[in-house]
Amino acid sequence: MFSSVLAATGTDDRSGSFGNTPDRVNEAAGWFQDNWSQWLAVSLRILLIVIVAAVLRGVVRRAITRLIDRMNRTVQAVDGTALGGLLVNVERRRQRSQAIGSVLRSVASFLILGTAALMIMSTFEINLAPLLASAGVAGVAIGFGARNLVTDFLSGVFMILEDQYGVGDSIDAGVASGEVIEVGLRVTKLRGDNGEIWYVRNGEVKRIGNLSQGWATAGVDVTVRPDEDLDRVKATLTEVGEQLAKDEPWNERLWGPVEVLGLDSVLLDQMTVRLSAKTMPGKSLGVERELRWRVKQAFDRAGIRLVGGLPAQAEPEADDPSAGVAAPSAYASATSPQSVAASPIVPPPNLSK
């Protein structure tokens, strides 16, 4: 800009003459008068771009925030009801909505501000082609250098968007298993069965087994003696299942009746009857323990014996006191045929004398 002003005024540093200074001042003033409109137009255009970008960014972020708040209000509306208690985890939905909102706001801000910066640069008549090419090369280099970080981030975004798991779920992630205590865009935290905390990178998870979604199955095997009356066994088990479905809190944890599936195996010394019930996700172990407890009590009242495990050891017999006494021998009598046959032969007397 200053070089153009000097060129317009015709200044020559090598000449030390100041005689034509008024003419040069007049020429500079004329140049400014001729180009002030262009400067004003460029300034107004930049100001308009900044204002539009700021307003658009604020509107988009506010819309995203309202959308997330509406999702949270929907979750809170069903909280406390039967549907909310069975199907909705408020903390899980809240964290998931906040993570989605954070991602959307960051992406929106990057796109809007990046576009505004490029428009401002084009206003100054800057050639954007080399800049975009350099940015593309730099992006490829960063992508190769930080591919694990990018993989973890993208995997975390899709896990949250697809609702593969959430806080409170019991999952098997392959590299680790346990209860989810925090879901992040890069790392997922799991608490193992022994209390340890696993930090699992989202990019390392190749398959996920969610034990807390949908429904679970509680299965109990009851082993009885082979001579028990099967009709009486089935009637007792059916009564136990019906009573369990009526009592609290098991009536809420059971999503179906307790079914007696029949004989699972028949052996010489035992037979196994299998029970099955559809339960709330993550509640199958508690239902199985309660079923075993009630089945044992019901069988004790009905006189039905449970078997299983190692066979009972027979009690040792009492020692016979006569076992240590030896039987009488035939050789004890000198007149017995055995003693006579075993005695030495006496030679006859010598008659020649």
PDB file of N, CA and C in Angstrom, residues 73-131:
ATOM      1  N   ARG A  73     -35.134 -33.279  28.302  1.00  0.00           N
ATOM      2  CA  ARG A  73     -36.461 -33.137  28.888  1.00  0.00           C
ATOM      3  C   ARG A  73     -37.340 -34.337  28.560  1.00  0.00           C
ATOM      4  N   THR A  74     -37.162 -34.890  27.368  1.00  0.00           N
ATOM      5  CA  THR A  74     -37.929 -36.079  27.009  1.00  0.00           C
ATOM      6  C   THR A  74     -37.568 -37.251  27.894  1.00  0.00           C
ATOM      7  N   VAL A  75     -36.287 -37.377  28.197  1.00  0.00           N
ATOM      8  CA  VAL A  75     -35.841 -38.456  29.078  1.00  0.00           C
ATOM      9  C   VAL A  75     -36.372 -38.244  30.488  1.00  0.00           C
ATOM     10  N   GLN A  76     -36.333 -37.001  30.985  1.00  0.00           N
ATOM     11  CA  GLN A  76     -36.812 -36.726  32.334  1.00  0.00           C
ATOM     12  C   GLN A  76     -38.315 -36.895  32.447  1.00  0.00           C
ATOM     13  N   ALA A  77     -39.042 -36.735  31.327  1.00  0.00           N
ATOM     14  CA  ALA A  77     -40.495 -36.883  31.368  1.00  0.00           C
ATOM     15  C   ALA A  77     -40.908 -38.322  31.639  1.00  0.00           C
ATOM     16  N   VAL A  78     -40.144 -39.283  31.108  1.00  0.00           N
ATOM     17  CA  VAL A  78     -40.482 -40.695  31.323  1.00  0.00           C
ATOM     18  C   VAL A  78     -39.756 -41.270  32.524  1.00  0.00           C
ATOM     19  N   ASP A  79     -38.904 -40.477  33.157  1.00  0.00           N
ATOM     20  CA  ASP A  79     -38.195 -40.972  34.328  1.00  0.00           C
ATOM     21  C   ASP A  79     -39.174 -41.126  35.489  1.00  0.00           C
ATOM     22  N   GLY A  80     -39.120 -42.256  36.162  1.00  0.00           N
ATOM     23  CA  GLY A  80     -40.021 -42.542  37.253  1.00  0.00           C
ATOM     24  C   GLY A  80     -41.215 -43.372  36.866  1.00  0.00           C
ATOM     25  N   THR A  81     -41.522 -43.472  35.575  1.00  0.00           N
ATOM     26  CA  THR A  81     -42.613 -44.311  35.114  1.00  0.00           C
ATOM     27  C   THR A  81     -42.117 -45.723  34.871  1.00  0.00           C
ATOM     28  N   ALA A  82     -43.056 -46.608  34.546  1.00  0.00           N
ATOM     29  CA  ALA A  82     -42.674 -47.997  34.277  1.00  0.00           C
ATOM     30  C   ALA A  82     -41.790 -48.089  33.053  1.00  0.00           C
ATOM     31  N   LEU A  83     -42.145 -47.323  32.010  1.00  0.00           N
ATOM     32  CA  LEU A  83     -41.321 -47.340  30.800  1.00  0.00           C
ATOM     33  C   LEU A  83     -39.944 -46.771  31.071  1.00  0.00           C
ATOM     34  N   GLY A  84     -39.900 -45.698  31.864  1.00  0.00           N
ATOM     35  CA  GLY A  84     -38.607 -45.119  32.170  1.00  0.00           C
ATOM     36  C   GLY A  84     -37.745 -46.033  33.005  1.00  0.00           C
ATOM     37  N   GLY A  85     -38.343 -46.753  33.939  1.00  0.00           N
ATOM     38  CA  GLY A  85     -37.561 -47.650  34.757  1.00  0.00           C
ATOM     39  C   GLY A  85     -37.039 -48.852  34.012  1.00  0.00           C
ATOM     40  N   LEU A  86     -37.748 -49.274  32.944  1.00  0.00           N
ATOM     41  CA  LEU A  86     -37.346 -50.474  32.222  1.00  0.00           C
ATOM     42  C   LEU A  86     -36.433 -50.185  31.053  1.00  0.00           C
ATOM     43  N   LEU A  87     -36.670 -49.103  30.349  1.00  0.00           N
ATOM     44  CA  LEU A  87     -35.986 -48.899  29.074  1.00  0.00           C
ATOM     45  C   LEU A  87     -35.036 -47.728  29.041  1.00  0.00           C
ATOM     46  N   VAL A  88     -35.115 -46.795  29.964  1.00  0.00           N
ATOM     47  CA  VAL A  88     -34.372 -45.546  29.849  1.00  0.00           C
ATOM     48  C   VAL A  88     -33.393 -45.417  31.001  1.00  0.00           C
ATOM     49  N   ASN A  89     -32.167 -45.158  30.670  1.00  0.00           N
ATOM     50  CA  ASN A  89     -31.152 -44.826  31.658  1.00  0.00           C
ATOM     51  C   ASN A  89     -30.872 -43.337  31.522  1.00  0.00           C
ATOM     52  N   VAL A  90     -31.323 -42.540  32.512  1.00  0.00           N
ATOM     53  CA  VAL A  90     -31.267 -41.079  32.391  1.00  0.00           C
ATOM     54  C   VAL A  90     -29.823 -40.601  32.271  1.00  0.00           C
ATOM     55  N   GLU A  91     -28.954 -41.113  33.117  1.00  0.00           N
ATOM     56  CA  GLU A  91     -27.560 -40.680  33.091  1.00  0.00           C
ATOM     57  C   GLU A  91     -26.915 -41.034  31.763  1.00  0.00           C
ATOM     58  N   ARG A  92     -27.241 -42.197  31.257  1.00  0.00           N
ATOM     59  CA  ARG A  92     -26.677 -42.612  29.976  1.00  0.00           C
ATOM     60  C   ARG A  92     -27.150 -41.696  28.855  1.00  0.00           C
ATOM     61  N   ARG A  93     -28.436 -41.414  28.792  1.00  0.00           N
ATOM     62  CA  ARG A  93     -28.945 -40.543  27.745  1.00  0.00           C
ATOM     63  C   ARG A  93     -28.412 -39.123  27.889  1.00  0.00           C
ATOM     64  N   ARG A  94     -28.270 -38.653  29.126  1.00  0.00           N
ATOM     65  CA  ARG A  94     -27.753 -37.297  29.331  1.00  0.00           C
ATOM     66  C   ARG A  94     -26.319 -37.178  28.830  1.00  0.00           C
ATOM     67  N   GLN A  95     -25.472 -38.154  29.194  1.00  0.00           N
ATOM     68  CA  GLN A  95     -24.077 -38.099  28.762  1.00  0.00           C
ATOM     69  C   GLN A  95     -23.970 -38.247  27.247  1.00  0.00           C
ATOM     70  N   ARG A  96     -24.784 -39.119  26.691  1.00  0.00           N
ATOM     71  CA  ARG A  96     -24.760 -39.304  25.237  1.00  0.00           C
ATOM     72  C   ARG A  96     -25.186 -38.037  24.516  1.00  0.00           C
ATOM     73  N   SER A  97     -26.241 -37.370  25.002  1.00  0.00           N
ATOM     74  CA  SER A  97     -26.694 -36.143  24.357  1.00  0.00           C
ATOM     75  C   SER A  97     -25.664 -35.030  24.484  1.00  0.00           C
ATOM     76  N   GLN A  98     -24.995 -34.939  25.636  1.00  0.00           N
ATOM     77  CA  GLN A  98     -23.965 -33.916  25.796  1.00  0.00           C
ATOM     78  C   GLN A  98     -22.777 -34.169  24.870  1.00  0.00           C
ATOM     79  N   ALA A  99     -22.392 -35.430  24.729  1.00  0.00           N
ATOM     80  CA  ALA A  99     -21.285 -35.734  23.830  1.00  0.00           C
ATOM     81  C   ALA A  99     -21.642 -35.406  22.380  1.00  0.00           C
ATOM     82  N   ILE A 100     -22.856 -35.760  21.973  1.00  0.00           N
ATOM     83  CA  ILE A 100     -23.288 -35.442  20.608  1.00  0.00           C
ATOM     84  C   ILE A 100     -23.340 -33.932  20.404  1.00  0.00           C
ATOM     85  N   GLY A 101     -23.878 -33.200  21.400  1.00  0.00           N
ATOM     86  CA  GLY A 101     -23.935 -31.744  21.283  1.00  0.00           C
ATOM     87  C   GLY A 101     -22.560 -31.112  21.192  1.00  0.00           C
ATOM     88  N   SER A 102     -21.589 -31.619  21.962  1.00  0.00           N
ATOM     89  CA  SER A 102     -20.229 -31.078  21.907  1.00  0.00           C
ATOM     90  C   SER A 102     -19.602 -31.304  20.539  1.00  0.00           C
ATOM     91  N   VAL A 103     -19.812 -32.488  19.986  1.00  0.00           N
ATOM     92  CA  VAL A 103     -19.259 -32.777  18.660  1.00  0.00           C
ATOM     93  C   VAL A 103     -19.901 -31.887  17.602  1.00  0.00           C
ATOM     94  N   LEU A 104     -21.222 -31.759  17.637  1.00  0.00           N
ATOM     95  CA  LEU A 104     -21.913 -30.944  16.638  1.00  0.00           C
ATOM     96  C   LEU A 104     -21.513 -29.477  16.735  1.00  0.00           C
ATOM     97  N   ARG A 105     -21.398 -28.958  17.954  1.00  0.00           N
ATOM     98  CA  ARG A 105     -20.995 -27.557  18.108  1.00  0.00           C
ATOM     99  C   ARG A 105     -19.568 -27.327  17.613  1.00  0.00           C
ATOM    100  N   SER A 106     -18.678 -28.246  17.887  1.00  0.00           N
ATOM    101  CA  SER A 106     -17.297 -28.090  17.415  1.00  0.00           C
ATOM    102  C   SER A 106     -17.227 -28.138  15.887  1.00  0.00           C
ATOM    103  N   VAL A 107     -17.958 -29.068  15.288  1.00  0.00           N
ATOM    104  CA  VAL A 107     -17.942 -29.169  13.824  1.00  0.00           C
ATOM    105  C   VAL A 107     -18.550 -27.926  13.190  1.00  0.00           C
ATOM    106  N   ALA A 108     -19.662 -27.440  13.746  1.00  0.00           N
ATOM    107  CA  ALA A 108     -20.295 -26.242  13.203  1.00  0.00           C
ATOM    108  C   ALA A 108     -19.381 -25.025  13.313  1.00  0.00           C
ATOM    109  N   SER A 109     -18.735 -24.846  14.453  1.00  0.00           N
ATOM    110  CA  SER A 109     -17.835 -23.707  14.617  1.00  0.00           C
ATOM    111  C   SER A 109     -16.658 -23.792  13.656  1.00  0.00           C
ATOM    112  N   PHE A 110     -16.103 -24.974  13.473  1.00  0.00           N
ATOM    113  CA  PHE A 110     -14.967 -25.120  12.554  1.00  0.00           C
ATOM    114  C   PHE A 110     -15.370 -24.797  11.118  1.00  0.00           C
ATOM    115  N   LEU A 111     -16.507 -25.279  10.689  1.00  0.00           N
ATOM    116  CA  LEU A 111     -16.941 -25.019   9.307  1.00  0.00           C
ATOM    117  C   LEU A 111     -17.251 -23.549   9.088  1.00  0.00           C
ATOM    118  N   ILE A 112     -17.978 -22.933  10.022  1.00  0.00           N
ATOM    119  CA  ILE A 112     -18.378 -21.530   9.830  1.00  0.00           C
ATOM    120  C   ILE A 112     -17.170 -20.605   9.903  1.00  0.00           C
ATOM    121  N   LEU A 113     -16.343 -20.741  10.910  1.00  0.00           N
ATOM    122  CA  LEU A 113     -15.185 -19.858  11.049  1.00  0.00           C
ATOM    123  C   LEU A 113     -14.155 -20.112   9.952  1.00  0.00           C
ATOM    124  N   GLY A 114     -13.978 -21.358   9.554  1.00  0.00           N
ATOM    125  CA  GLY A 114     -13.052 -21.638   8.452  1.00  0.00           C
ATOM    126  C   GLY A 114     -13.504 -21.028   7.144  1.00  0.00           C
ATOM    127  N   THR A 115     -14.793 -21.142   6.862  1.00  0.00           N
ATOM    128  CA  THR A 115     -15.334 -20.527   5.642  1.00  0.00           C
ATOM    129  C   THR A 115     -15.199 -19.006   5.685  1.00  0.00           C
ATOM    130  N   ALA A 116     -15.468 -18.394   6.843  1.00  0.00           N
ATOM    131  CA  ALA A 116     -15.332 -16.933   6.959  1.00  0.00           C
ATOM    132  C   ALA A 116     -13.887 -16.493   6.761  1.00  0.00           C
ATOM    133  N   ALA A 117     -12.931 -17.234   7.294  1.00  0.00           N
ATOM    134  CA  ALA A 117     -11.527 -16.878   7.104  1.00  0.00           C
ATOM    135  C   ALA A 117     -11.130 -16.942   5.631  1.00  0.00           C
ATOM    136  N   LEU A 118     -11.585 -17.973   4.924  1.00  0.00           N
ATOM    137  CA  LEU A 118     -11.274 -18.062   3.488  1.00  0.00           C
ATOM    138  C   LEU A 118     -11.915 -16.924   2.699  1.00  0.00           C
ATOM    139  N   MET A 119     -13.121 -16.538   3.053  1.00  0.00           N
ATOM    140  CA  MET A 119     -13.772 -15.430   2.358  1.00  0.00           C
ATOM    141  C   MET A 119     -13.046 -14.110   2.607  1.00  0.00           C
ATOM    142  N   ILE A 120     -12.566 -13.901   3.830  1.00  0.00           N
ATOM    143  CA  ILE A 120     -11.813 -12.676   4.118  1.00  0.00           C
ATOM    144  C   ILE A 120     -10.505 -12.645   3.338  1.00  0.00           C
ATOM    145  N   MET A 121      -9.852 -13.781   3.248  1.00  0.00           N
ATOM    146  CA  MET A 121      -8.609 -13.831   2.483  1.00  0.00           C
ATOM    147  C   MET A 121      -8.862 -13.596   0.998  1.00  0.00           C
ATOM    148  N   SER A 122      -9.956 -14.093   0.491  1.00  0.00           N
ATOM    149  CA  SER A 122     -10.268 -13.837  -0.922  1.00  0.00           C
ATOM    150  C   SER A 122     -10.612 -12.370  -1.156  1.00  0.00           C
ATOM    151  N   THR A 123     -11.102 -11.684  -0.118  1.00  0.00           N
ATOM    152  CA  THR A 123     -11.402 -10.260  -0.249  1.00  0.00           C
ATOM    153  C   THR A 123     -10.130  -9.453  -0.491  1.00  0.00           C
ATOM    154  N   PHE A 124      -9.018  -9.855   0.089  1.00  0.00           N
ATOM    155  CA  PHE A 124      -7.732  -9.203  -0.135  1.00  0.00           C
ATOM    156  C   PHE A 124      -7.057  -9.684  -1.423  1.00  0.00           C
ATOM    157  N   GLU A 125      -7.797 -10.430  -2.229  1.00  0.00           N
ATOM    158  CA  GLU A 125      -7.301 -10.928  -3.515  1.00  0.00           C
ATOM    159  C   GLU A 125      -6.062 -11.806  -3.340  1.00  0.00           C
ATOM    160  N   ILE A 126      -6.122 -12.636  -2.291  1.00  0.00           N
ATOM    161  CA  ILE A 126      -5.049 -13.603  -2.048  1.00  0.00           C
ATOM    162  C   ILE A 126      -5.387 -14.892  -2.781  1.00  0.00           C
ATOM    163  N   ASN A 127      -4.440 -15.427  -3.494  1.00  0.00           N
ATOM    164  CA  ASN A 127      -4.643 -16.673  -4.225  1.00  0.00           C
ATOM    165  C   ASN A 127      -4.719 -17.834  -3.223  1.00  0.00           C
ATOM    166  N   LEU A 128      -5.878 -18.445  -3.140  1.00  0.00           N
ATOM    167  CA  LEU A 128      -6.100 -19.499  -2.159  1.00  0.00           C
ATOM    168  C   LEU A 128      -5.676 -20.882  -2.648  1.00  0.00           C
ATOM    169  N   ALA A 129      -5.377 -21.028  -3.910  1.00  0.00           N
ATOM    170  CA  ALA A 129      -5.032 -22.353  -4.434  1.00  0.00           C
ATOM    171  C   ALA A 129      -3.779 -22.930  -3.766  1.00  0.00           C
ATOM    172  N   PRO A 130      -2.663 -22.176  -3.679  1.00  0.00           N
ATOM    173  CA  PRO A 130      -1.492 -22.748  -2.978  1.00  0.00           C
ATOM    174  C   PRO A 130      -1.757 -23.025  -1.508  1.00  0.00           C
ATOM    175  N   LEU A 131      -2.554 -22.150  -0.882  1.00  0.00           N
ATOM    176  CA  LEU A 131      -2.857 -22.354   0.529  1.00  0.00           C
ATOM    177  C   LEU A 131      -3.671 -23.628   0.746  1.00  0.00           C
TER     178      LEU A 131
END
